[in-house]
mmCIF file of C-alpha atoms and ligand atoms in Angstrom:
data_model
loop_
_atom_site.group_PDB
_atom_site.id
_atom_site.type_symbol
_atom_site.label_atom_id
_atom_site.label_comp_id
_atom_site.label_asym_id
_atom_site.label_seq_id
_atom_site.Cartn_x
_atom_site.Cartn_y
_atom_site.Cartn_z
ATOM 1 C CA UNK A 467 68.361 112.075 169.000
ATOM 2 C CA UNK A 468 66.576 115.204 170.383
ATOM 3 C CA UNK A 469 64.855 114.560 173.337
ATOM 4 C CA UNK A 470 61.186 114.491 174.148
ATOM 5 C CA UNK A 471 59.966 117.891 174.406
ATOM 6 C CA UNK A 472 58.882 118.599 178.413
ATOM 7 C CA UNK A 473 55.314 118.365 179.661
ATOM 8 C CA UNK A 474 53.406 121.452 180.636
ATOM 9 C CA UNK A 475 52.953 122.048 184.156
ATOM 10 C CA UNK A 476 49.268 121.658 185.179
ATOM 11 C CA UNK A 477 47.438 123.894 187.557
ATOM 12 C CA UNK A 478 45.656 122.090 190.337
ATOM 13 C CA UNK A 479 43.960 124.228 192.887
ATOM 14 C CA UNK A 480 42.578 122.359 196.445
ATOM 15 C CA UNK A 481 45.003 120.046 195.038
ATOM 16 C CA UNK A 482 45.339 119.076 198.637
ATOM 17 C CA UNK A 483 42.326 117.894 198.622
ATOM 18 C CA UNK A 484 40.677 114.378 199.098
ATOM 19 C CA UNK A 485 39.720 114.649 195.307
ATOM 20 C CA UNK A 486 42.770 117.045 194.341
ATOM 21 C CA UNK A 487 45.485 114.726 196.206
ATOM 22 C CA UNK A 488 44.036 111.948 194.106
ATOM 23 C CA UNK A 489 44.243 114.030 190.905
ATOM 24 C CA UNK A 490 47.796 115.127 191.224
ATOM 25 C CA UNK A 491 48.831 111.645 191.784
ATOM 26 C CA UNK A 492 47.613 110.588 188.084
ATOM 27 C CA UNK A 493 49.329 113.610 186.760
ATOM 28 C CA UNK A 494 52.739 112.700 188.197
ATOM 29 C CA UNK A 495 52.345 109.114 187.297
ATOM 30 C CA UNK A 496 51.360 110.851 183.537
ATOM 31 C CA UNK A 497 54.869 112.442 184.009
ATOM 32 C CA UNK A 498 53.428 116.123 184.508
ATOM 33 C CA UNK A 499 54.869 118.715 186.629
ATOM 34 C CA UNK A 500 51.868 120.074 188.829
ATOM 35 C CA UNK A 501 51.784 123.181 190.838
ATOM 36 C CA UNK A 502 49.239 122.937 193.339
ATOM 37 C CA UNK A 503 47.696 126.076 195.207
ATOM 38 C CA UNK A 504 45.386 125.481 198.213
ATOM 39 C CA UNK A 505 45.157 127.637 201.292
ATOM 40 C CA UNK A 506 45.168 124.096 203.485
ATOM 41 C CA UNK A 507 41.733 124.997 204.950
ATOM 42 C CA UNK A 508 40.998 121.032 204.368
ATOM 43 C CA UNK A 509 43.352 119.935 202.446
ATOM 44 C CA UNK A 510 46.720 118.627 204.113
ATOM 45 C CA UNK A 511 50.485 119.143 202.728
ATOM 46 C CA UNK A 512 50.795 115.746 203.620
ATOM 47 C CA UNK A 513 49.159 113.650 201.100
ATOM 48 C CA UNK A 514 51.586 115.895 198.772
ATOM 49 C CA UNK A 515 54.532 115.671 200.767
ATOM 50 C CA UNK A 516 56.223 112.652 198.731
ATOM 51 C CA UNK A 517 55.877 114.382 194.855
ATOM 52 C CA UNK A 518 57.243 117.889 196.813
ATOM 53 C CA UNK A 519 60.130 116.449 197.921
ATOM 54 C CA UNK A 520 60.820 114.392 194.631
ATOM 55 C CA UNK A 521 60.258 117.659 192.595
ATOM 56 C CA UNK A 522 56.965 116.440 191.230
ATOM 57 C CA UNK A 523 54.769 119.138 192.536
ATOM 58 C CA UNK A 524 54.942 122.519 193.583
ATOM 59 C CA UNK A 525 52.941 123.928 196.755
ATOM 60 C CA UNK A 526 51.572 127.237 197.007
ATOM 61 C CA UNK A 527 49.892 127.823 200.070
ATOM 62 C CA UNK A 528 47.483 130.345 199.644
ATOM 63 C CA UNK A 529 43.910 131.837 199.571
ATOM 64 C CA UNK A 530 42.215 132.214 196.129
ATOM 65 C CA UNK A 531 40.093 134.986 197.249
ATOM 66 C CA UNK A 532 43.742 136.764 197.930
ATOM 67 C CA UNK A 533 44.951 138.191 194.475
ATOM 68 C CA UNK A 534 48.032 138.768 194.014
ATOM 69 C CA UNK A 535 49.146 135.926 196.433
ATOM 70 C CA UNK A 536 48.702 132.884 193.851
ATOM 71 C CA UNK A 537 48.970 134.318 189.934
ATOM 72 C CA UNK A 538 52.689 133.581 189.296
ATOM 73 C CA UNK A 539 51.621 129.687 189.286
ATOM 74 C CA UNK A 540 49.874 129.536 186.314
ATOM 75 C CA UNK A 541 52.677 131.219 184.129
ATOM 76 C CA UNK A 542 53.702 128.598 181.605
ATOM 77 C CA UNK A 543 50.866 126.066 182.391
ATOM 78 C CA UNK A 544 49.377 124.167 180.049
ATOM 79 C CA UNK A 545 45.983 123.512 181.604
ATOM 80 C CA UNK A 546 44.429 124.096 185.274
ATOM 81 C CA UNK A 547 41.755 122.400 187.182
ATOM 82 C CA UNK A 548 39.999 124.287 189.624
ATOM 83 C CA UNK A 549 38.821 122.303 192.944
ATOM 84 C CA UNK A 550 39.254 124.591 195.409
ATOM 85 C CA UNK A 551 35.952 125.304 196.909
ATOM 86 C CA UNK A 552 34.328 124.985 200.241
ATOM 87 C CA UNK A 553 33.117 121.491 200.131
ATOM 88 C CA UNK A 554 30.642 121.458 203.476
ATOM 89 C CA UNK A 555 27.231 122.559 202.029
ATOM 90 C CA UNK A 556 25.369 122.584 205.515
ATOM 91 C CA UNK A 557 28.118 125.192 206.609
ATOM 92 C CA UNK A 558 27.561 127.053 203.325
ATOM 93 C CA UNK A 559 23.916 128.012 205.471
ATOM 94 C CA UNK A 560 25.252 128.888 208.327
ATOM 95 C CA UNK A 561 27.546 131.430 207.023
ATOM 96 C CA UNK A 562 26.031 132.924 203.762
ATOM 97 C CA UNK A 563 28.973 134.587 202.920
ATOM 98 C CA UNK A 564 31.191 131.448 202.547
ATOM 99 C CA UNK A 565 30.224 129.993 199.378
ATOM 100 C CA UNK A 566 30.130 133.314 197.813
ATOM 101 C CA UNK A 567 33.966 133.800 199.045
ATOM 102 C CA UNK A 568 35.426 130.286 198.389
ATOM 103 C CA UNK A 569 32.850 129.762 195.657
ATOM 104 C CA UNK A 570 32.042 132.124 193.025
ATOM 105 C CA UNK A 571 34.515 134.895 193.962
ATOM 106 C CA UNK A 572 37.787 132.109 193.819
ATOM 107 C CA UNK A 573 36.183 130.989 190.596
ATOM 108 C CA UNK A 574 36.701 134.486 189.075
ATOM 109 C CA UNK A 575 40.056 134.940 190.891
ATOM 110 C CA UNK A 576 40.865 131.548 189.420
ATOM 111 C CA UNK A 577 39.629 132.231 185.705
ATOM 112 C CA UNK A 578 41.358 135.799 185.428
ATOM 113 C CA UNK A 579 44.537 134.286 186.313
ATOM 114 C CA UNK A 580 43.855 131.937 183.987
ATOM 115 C CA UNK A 581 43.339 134.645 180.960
ATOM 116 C CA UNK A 582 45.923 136.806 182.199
ATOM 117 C CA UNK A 583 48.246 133.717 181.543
ATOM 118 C CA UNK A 584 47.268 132.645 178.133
ATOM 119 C CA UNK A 585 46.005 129.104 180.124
ATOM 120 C CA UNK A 586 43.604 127.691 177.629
ATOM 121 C CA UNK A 587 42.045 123.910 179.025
ATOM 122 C CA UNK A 588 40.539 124.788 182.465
ATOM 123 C CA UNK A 589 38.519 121.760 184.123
ATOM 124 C CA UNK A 590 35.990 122.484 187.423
ATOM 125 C CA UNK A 591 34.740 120.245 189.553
ATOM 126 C CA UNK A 592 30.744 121.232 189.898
ATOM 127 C CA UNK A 593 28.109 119.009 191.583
ATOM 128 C CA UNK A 594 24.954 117.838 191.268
ATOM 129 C CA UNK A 595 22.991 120.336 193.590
ATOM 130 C CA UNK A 596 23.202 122.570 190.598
ATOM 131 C CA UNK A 597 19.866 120.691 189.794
ATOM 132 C CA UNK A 598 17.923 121.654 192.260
ATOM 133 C CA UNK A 599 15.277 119.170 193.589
ATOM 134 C CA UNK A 600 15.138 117.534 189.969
ATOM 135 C CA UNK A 601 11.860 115.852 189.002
ATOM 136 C CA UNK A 602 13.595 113.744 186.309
ATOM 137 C CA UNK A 603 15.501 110.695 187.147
ATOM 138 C CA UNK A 604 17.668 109.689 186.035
ATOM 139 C CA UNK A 605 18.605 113.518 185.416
ATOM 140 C CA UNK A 606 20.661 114.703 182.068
ATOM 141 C CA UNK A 607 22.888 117.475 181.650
ATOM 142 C CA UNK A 608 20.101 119.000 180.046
ATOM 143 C CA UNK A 609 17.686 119.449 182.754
ATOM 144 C CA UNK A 610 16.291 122.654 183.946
ATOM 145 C CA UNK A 611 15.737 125.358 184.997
ATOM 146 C CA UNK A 612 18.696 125.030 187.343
ATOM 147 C CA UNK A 613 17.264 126.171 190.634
ATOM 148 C CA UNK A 614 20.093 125.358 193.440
ATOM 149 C CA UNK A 615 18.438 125.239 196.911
ATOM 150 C CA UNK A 616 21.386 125.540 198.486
ATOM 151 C CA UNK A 617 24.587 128.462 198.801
ATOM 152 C CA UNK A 618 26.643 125.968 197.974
ATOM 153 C CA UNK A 619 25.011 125.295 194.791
ATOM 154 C CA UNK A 620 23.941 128.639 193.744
ATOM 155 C CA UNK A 621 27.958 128.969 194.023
ATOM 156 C CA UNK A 622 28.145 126.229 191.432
ATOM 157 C CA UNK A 623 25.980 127.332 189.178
ATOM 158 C CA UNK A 624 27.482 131.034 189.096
ATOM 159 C CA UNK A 625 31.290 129.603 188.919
ATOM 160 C CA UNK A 626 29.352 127.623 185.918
ATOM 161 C CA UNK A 627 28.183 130.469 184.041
ATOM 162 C CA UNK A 628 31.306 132.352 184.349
ATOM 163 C CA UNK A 629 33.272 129.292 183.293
ATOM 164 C CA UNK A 630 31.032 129.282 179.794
ATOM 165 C CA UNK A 631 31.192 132.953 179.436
ATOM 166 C CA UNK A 632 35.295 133.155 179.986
ATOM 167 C CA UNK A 633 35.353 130.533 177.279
ATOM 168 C CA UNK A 634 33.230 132.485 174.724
ATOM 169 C CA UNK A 635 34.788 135.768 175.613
ATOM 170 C CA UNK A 636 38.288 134.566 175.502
ATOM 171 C CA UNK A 637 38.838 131.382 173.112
ATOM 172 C CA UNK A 638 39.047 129.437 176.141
ATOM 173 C CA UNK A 639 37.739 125.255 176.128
ATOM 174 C CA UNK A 640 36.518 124.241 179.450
ATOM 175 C CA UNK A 641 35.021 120.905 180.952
ATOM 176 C CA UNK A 642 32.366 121.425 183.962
ATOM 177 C CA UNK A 643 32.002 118.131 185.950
ATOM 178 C CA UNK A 644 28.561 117.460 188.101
ATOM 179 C CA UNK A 645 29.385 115.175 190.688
ATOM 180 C CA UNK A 646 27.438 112.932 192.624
ATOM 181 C CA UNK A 647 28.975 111.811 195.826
ATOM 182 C CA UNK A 648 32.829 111.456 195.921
ATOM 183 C CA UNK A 649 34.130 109.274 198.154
ATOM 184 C CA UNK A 650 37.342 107.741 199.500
ATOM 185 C CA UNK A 651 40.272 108.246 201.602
ATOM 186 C CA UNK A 652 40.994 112.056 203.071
ATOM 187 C CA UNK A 653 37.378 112.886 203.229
ATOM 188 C CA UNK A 654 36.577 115.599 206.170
ATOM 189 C CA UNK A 655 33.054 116.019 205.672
ATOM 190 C CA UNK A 656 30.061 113.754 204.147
ATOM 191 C CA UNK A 657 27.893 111.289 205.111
ATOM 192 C CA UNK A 658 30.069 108.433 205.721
ATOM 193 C CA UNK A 659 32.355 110.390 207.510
ATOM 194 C CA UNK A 660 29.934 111.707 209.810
ATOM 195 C CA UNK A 661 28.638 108.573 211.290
ATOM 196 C CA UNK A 662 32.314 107.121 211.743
ATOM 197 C CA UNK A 663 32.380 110.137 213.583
ATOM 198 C CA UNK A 664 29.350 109.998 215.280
ATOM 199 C CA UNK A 665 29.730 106.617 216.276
ATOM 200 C CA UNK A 666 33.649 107.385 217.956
ATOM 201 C CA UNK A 667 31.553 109.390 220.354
ATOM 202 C CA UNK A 668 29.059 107.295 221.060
ATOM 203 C CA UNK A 669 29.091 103.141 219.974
ATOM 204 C CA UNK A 670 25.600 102.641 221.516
ATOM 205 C CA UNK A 671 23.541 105.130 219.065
ATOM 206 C CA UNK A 672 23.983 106.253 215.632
ATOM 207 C CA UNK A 673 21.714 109.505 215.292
ATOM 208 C CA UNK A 674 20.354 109.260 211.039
ATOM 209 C CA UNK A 675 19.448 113.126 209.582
ATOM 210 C CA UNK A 676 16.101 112.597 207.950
ATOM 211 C CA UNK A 677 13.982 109.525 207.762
ATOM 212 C CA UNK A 678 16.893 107.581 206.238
ATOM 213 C CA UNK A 679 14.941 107.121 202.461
ATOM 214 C CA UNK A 680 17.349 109.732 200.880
ATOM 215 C CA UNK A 681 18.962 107.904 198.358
ATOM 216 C CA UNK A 682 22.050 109.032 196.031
ATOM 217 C CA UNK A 683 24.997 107.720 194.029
ATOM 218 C CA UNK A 684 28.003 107.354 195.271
ATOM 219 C CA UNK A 685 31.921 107.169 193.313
ATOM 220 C CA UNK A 686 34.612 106.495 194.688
ATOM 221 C CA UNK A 687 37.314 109.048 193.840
ATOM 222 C CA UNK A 688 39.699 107.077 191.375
ATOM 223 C CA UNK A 689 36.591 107.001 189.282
ATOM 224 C CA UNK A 690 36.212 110.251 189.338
ATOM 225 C CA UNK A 691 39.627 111.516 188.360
ATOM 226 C CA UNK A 692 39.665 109.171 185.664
ATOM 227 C CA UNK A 693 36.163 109.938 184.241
ATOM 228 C CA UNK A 694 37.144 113.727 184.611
ATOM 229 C CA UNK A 695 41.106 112.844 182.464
ATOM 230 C CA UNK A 696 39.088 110.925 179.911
ATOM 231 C CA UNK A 697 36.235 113.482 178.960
ATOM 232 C CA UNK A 698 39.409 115.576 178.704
ATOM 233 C CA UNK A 699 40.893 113.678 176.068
ATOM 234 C CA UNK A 700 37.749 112.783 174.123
ATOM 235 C CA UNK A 701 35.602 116.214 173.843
ATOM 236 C CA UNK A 702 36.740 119.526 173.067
ATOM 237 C CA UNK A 703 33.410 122.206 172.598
ATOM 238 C CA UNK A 704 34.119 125.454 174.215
ATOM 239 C CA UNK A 705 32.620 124.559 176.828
ATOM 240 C CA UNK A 706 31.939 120.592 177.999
ATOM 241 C CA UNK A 707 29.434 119.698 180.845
ATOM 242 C CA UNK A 708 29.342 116.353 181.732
ATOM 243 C CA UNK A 709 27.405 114.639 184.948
ATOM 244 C CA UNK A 710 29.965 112.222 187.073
ATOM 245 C CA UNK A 711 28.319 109.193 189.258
ATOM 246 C CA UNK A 712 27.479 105.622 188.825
ATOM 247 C CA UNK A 713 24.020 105.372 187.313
ATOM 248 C CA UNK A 714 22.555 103.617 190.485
ATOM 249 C CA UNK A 715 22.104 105.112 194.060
ATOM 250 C CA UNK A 716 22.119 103.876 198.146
ATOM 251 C CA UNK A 717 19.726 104.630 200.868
ATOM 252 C CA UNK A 718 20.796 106.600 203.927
ATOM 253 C CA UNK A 719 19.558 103.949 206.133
ATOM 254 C CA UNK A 720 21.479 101.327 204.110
ATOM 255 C CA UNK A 721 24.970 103.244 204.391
ATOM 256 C CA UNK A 722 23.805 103.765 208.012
ATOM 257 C CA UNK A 723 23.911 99.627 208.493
ATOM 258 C CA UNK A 724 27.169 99.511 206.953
ATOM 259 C CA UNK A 725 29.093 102.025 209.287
ATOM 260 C CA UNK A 726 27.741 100.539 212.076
ATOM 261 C CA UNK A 727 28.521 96.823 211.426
ATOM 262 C CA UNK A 728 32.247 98.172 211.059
ATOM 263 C CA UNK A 729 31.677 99.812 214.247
ATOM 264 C CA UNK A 730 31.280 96.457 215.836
ATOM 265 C CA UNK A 731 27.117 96.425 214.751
ATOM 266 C CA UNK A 732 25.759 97.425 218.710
ATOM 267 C CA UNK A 733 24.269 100.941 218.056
ATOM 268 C CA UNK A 734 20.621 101.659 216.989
ATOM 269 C CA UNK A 735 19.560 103.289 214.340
ATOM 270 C CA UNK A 736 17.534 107.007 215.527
ATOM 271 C CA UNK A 737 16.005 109.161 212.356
ATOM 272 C CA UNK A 738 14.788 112.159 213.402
ATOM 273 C CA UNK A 739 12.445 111.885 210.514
ATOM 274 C CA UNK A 740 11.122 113.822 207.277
ATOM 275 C CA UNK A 741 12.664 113.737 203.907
ATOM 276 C CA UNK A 742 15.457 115.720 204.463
ATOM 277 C CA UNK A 743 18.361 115.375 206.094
ATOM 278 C CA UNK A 744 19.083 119.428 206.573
ATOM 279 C CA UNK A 745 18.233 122.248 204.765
ATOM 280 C CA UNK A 746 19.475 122.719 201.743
ATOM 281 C CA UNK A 747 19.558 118.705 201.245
ATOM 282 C CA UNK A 748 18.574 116.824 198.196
ATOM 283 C CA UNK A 749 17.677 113.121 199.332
ATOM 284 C CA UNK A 750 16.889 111.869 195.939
ATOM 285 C CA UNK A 751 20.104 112.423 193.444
ATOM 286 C CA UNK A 752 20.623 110.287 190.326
ATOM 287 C CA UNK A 753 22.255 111.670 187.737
ATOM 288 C CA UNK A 754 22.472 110.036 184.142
ATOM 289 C CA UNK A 755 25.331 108.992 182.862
ATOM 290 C CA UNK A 756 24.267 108.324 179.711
ATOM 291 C CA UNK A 757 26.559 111.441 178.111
ATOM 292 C CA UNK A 758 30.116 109.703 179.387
ATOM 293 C CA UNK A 759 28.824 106.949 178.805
ATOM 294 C CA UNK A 760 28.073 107.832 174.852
ATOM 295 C CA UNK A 761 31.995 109.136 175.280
ATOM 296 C CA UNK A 762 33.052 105.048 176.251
ATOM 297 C CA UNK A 763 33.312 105.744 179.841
ATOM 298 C CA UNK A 764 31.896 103.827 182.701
ATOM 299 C CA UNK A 765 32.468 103.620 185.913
ATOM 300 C CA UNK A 766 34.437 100.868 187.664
ATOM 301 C CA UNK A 767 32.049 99.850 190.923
ATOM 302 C CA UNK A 768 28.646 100.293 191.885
ATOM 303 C CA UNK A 769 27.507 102.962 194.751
ATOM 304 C CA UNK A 770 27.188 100.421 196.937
ATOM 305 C CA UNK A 771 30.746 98.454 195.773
ATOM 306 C CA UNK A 772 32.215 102.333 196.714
ATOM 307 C CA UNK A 773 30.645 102.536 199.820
ATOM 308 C CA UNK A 774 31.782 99.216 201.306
ATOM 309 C CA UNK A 775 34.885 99.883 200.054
ATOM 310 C CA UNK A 776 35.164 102.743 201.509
ATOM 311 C CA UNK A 777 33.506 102.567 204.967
ATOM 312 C CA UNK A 778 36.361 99.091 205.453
ATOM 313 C CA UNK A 779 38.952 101.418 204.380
ATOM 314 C CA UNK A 780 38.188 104.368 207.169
ATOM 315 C CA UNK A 781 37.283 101.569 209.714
ATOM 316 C CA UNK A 782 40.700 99.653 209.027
ATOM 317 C CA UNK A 783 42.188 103.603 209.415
ATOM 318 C CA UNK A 784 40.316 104.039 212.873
ATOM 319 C CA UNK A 785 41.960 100.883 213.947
ATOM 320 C CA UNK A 786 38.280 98.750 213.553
ATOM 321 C CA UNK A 787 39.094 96.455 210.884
HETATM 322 N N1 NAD B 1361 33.293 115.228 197.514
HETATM 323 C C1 NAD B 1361 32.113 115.389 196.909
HETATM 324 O O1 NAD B 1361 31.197 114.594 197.102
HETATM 325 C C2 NAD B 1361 31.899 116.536 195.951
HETATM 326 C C3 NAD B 1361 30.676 116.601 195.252
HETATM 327 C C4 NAD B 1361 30.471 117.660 194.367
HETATM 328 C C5 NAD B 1361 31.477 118.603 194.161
HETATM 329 N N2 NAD B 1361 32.650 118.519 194.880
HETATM 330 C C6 NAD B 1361 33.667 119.547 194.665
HETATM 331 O O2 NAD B 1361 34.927 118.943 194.412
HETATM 332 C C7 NAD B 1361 35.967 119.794 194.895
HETATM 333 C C8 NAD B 1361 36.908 119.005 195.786
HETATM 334 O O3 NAD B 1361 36.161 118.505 196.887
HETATM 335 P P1 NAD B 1361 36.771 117.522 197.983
HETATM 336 O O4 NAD B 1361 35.699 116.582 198.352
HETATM 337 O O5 NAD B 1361 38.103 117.008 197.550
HETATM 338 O O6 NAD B 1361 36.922 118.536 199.205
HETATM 339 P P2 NAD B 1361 38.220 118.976 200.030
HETATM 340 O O7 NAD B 1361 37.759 119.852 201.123
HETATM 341 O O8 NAD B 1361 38.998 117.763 200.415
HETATM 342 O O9 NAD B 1361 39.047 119.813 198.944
HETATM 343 C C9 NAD B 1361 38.882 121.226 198.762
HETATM 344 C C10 NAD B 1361 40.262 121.843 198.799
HETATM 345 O O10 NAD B 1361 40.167 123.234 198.523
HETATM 346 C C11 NAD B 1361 40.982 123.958 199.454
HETATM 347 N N3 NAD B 1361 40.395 125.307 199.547
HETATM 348 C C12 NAD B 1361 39.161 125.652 200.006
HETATM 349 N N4 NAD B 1361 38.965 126.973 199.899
HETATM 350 C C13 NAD B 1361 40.089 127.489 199.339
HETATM 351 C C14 NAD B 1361 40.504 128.804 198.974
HETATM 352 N N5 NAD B 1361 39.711 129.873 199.177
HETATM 353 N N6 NAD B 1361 41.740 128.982 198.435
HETATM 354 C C15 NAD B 1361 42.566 127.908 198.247
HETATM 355 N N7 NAD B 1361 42.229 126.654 198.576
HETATM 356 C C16 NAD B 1361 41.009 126.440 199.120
HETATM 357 C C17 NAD B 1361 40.920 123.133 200.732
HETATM 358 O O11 NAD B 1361 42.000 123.351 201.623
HETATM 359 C C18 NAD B 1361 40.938 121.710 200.173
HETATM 360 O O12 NAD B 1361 42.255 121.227 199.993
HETATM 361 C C19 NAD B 1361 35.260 120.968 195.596
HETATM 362 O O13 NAD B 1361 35.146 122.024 194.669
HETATM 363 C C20 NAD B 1361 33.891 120.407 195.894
HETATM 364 O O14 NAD B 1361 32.917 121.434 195.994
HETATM 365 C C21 NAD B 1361 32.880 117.505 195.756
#
C-alpha cells in the first residue's frame, strides 16, 4: 500500500509567541512539520522546546528585518503565517521607528521570501486599530476610511496593503485577521498583564489608565487559532480579511475588579481619568463578527468568560490561586 504522501512544512514566524506557540501546537497535533523563525525578542524557545526535541518543529532564531538570515526556511513550505511583529503599541510611540522595522519592513522581508519560494497560502495576524477610532459598532470589515491613530496600526494597515498587492501581483491567496484582544497564557504585554504586574509591586493600589469606561472584546487565544485554521479551510479569494473577537466587550474598570480580587481584593481602584488610556488608545473596540460568523464560526466564550479565565490562570501561575 503506498503510504500517505508527507505534509508540507508550514512557516510560522513569532511562532514563539503567546499566539504563535499556541498556533504551532495545532499544527503538530494536525501532523505538520513547522519551522518557526522568531528573533526571541518576546517570544521564548521554551514553549517550543518539547516539538524541537521530538522533531516537530524547527527553530530559526533570527531577525526578519535581517535578509539573508531567515529565507532558506520557507523552501518547500506549503503555507506561512506571519506573526512576528512588535506587539506593544504604547512602545510603538515612543520609538517611531519600531513599528516601521518589526512592522511593515518584516512584512515585506516576510512576503519576498515568500515569492522567491513559490509559497502560495500566507495568513497575517492584523488587529483592530487598523480602524481607527470607528464610529460604527459593531464595526465590519468594510468600514472606512482606515485611519490608524497609532504606529502600530499604521504598520498594520501598510503590511495589509502589501499583503493584497503581493497576492494580485503574484497569484498569491492570503487571509488578513483583525484581532480584538488576544489573551491567554505567555502574554508579556496587555492590559491584564499589566495590573498583575502592577499589583506585584504594590497590593495596596492598582493605578487604572483612563477613566476605566474603555470597553473592548476580549478572545482567548485557542479561539483565535482556531477561528484563524477555519477561515483557512472555508474561503479562498485572493485575498480574505476577516475581523477576530467575540461580538461582546468588558470595561476597563470591570477587568480592573477582577485582577484585584485574585490579588487578594485589598487595593483601590485610582483612574487618572479621560477617555483614554494612552495615546494612541482606542477605548471603545467592537468588532463584528458577523463575516465568520456567515463562514459557521463562533467563538467558544464570552470576553468576560476569557478574561476570568484568564486572570485565574496567571494568578494560579503567580502562586495566588
Ligand atoms: N495579542 C493581541 O491582543 C494582538 C492583537 C492584535 C494583533 N496582534 C498581533 O498578533 C501577533 C502575535 O502577537 P502576540 O500577542 O503573540 O505577541 P508576542 O510578542 O507574544 O509574539 C510576537 C513574536 O514575534 C517575535 N518577533 C518580534 N519582532 C520580530 C522580528 N523582527 N523578527 C523575528 N521575530 C520577531 C517575538 O519574539 C515574539 O515571539 C503580532 O503580530 C501582534 O501584533 C496581537
Amino acid at each position: 500500500m503506498a503510504s500517505a504522501p508527507a505534509a508540507a512544512p508550514v512557516v510560522v514566524t513569532g511562532g514563539a509567541g503567546a499566539i504563535g506557540t499556541v498556533l504551532v501546537g495545532r499544527l503538530v497535533a494536525d501532523g505538520r512539520p513547522v519551522r518557526v523563525i522568531d528573533n526571541l525578542s518576546s517570544g521564548r524557545r521554551e514553549g517550543l522546546e518539547a516539538w524541537i526535541r521530538q522533531g516537530k518543529v524547527t527553530l530559526t532564531t533570527a531577525d526578519l528585518r535581517q535578509a539573508g538570515s531567515f529565507e532558506a526556511a520557507f523552501q518547500g513550505a506549503g503555507s506561512a503565517w506571519h506573526l512576528a511583529a512588535n506587539p506593544d503599541i504604547r512602545r510603538g510611540t515612543e520609538d517611531p521607528s519600531l513599528d516601521l522595522e518589526h512592522g511593515t519592513l518584516a512584512t515585506f522581508r516576510f512576503l519576498e521570501a515568500a515569492r522567491r519560494a513559490d509559497v502560495k497560502r500566507l495568513f497575517f495576524s492584523s488587529s483592530s486599530v487598523v480602524y481607527g477610532l470607528p464610529t460604527k459598532f459593531p464595526t465590519p470589515e468594510e468600514y472606512g476610511p482606515l485611519l490608524p491613530e497609532s504606529l502600530y496600526g499604521a504598520s498594520k494597515l501598510a503590511s495589509e496593503a502589501l499583503f493584497s498587492a503581493y497576492a494580485h501581483c503574484y497569484g498569491l491567496t492570503c487571509y488578513l485577521f483583525r484581532f480584538a484582544n488576544i489573551i491567554g497564557p505567555g502574554m508579556t504585554h496587555g492590559v491584564i498583564f499589566d495590573f498583575f504586574e502592577k499589583l506585584a509591586k504594590d497590593p495596596t493600589r492598582l493605578e487604572v489608565l483612563g477613566d476605566g469606561r474603555q470597553s473592548k472584546s476580549y478572545l482567548r487565544t485557542e479561539d483565535c487559532v482556531a477561528a484563524m485554521q477555519f477561515v483557512g479551510e472555508k474561503a479562498a479569494a485572493p485575498v480574505n480579511v476577516y475581523n477576530v473577537g467575540t461580538g461582546d466587550r468588558l470595561s476597563v474598570a470591570e477587568i480592573a475588579k477582577l485582577v484585584v480580587a485574585a490579588c487578594g481584593g485589598r487595593a483601590r481602584l485610582e483612574f487618572t481619568g479621560g477617555e483614554r488610556g494612552w495615546t494612541g488608545d482606542i477605548p471603545q473596540q467592537l468588532l463584528s463578527i458577523e463575516r465568520l460568523a456567515q463562514l459557521g464560526w463562533r467563538p467558544t466564550r464570552t470576553s468576560r468568560e476569557a478574561v476570568e479565565m484568564t486572570v485565574r490562570e496567571i494568578a494560579r501561575a503567580r502562586g495566588l490561586g
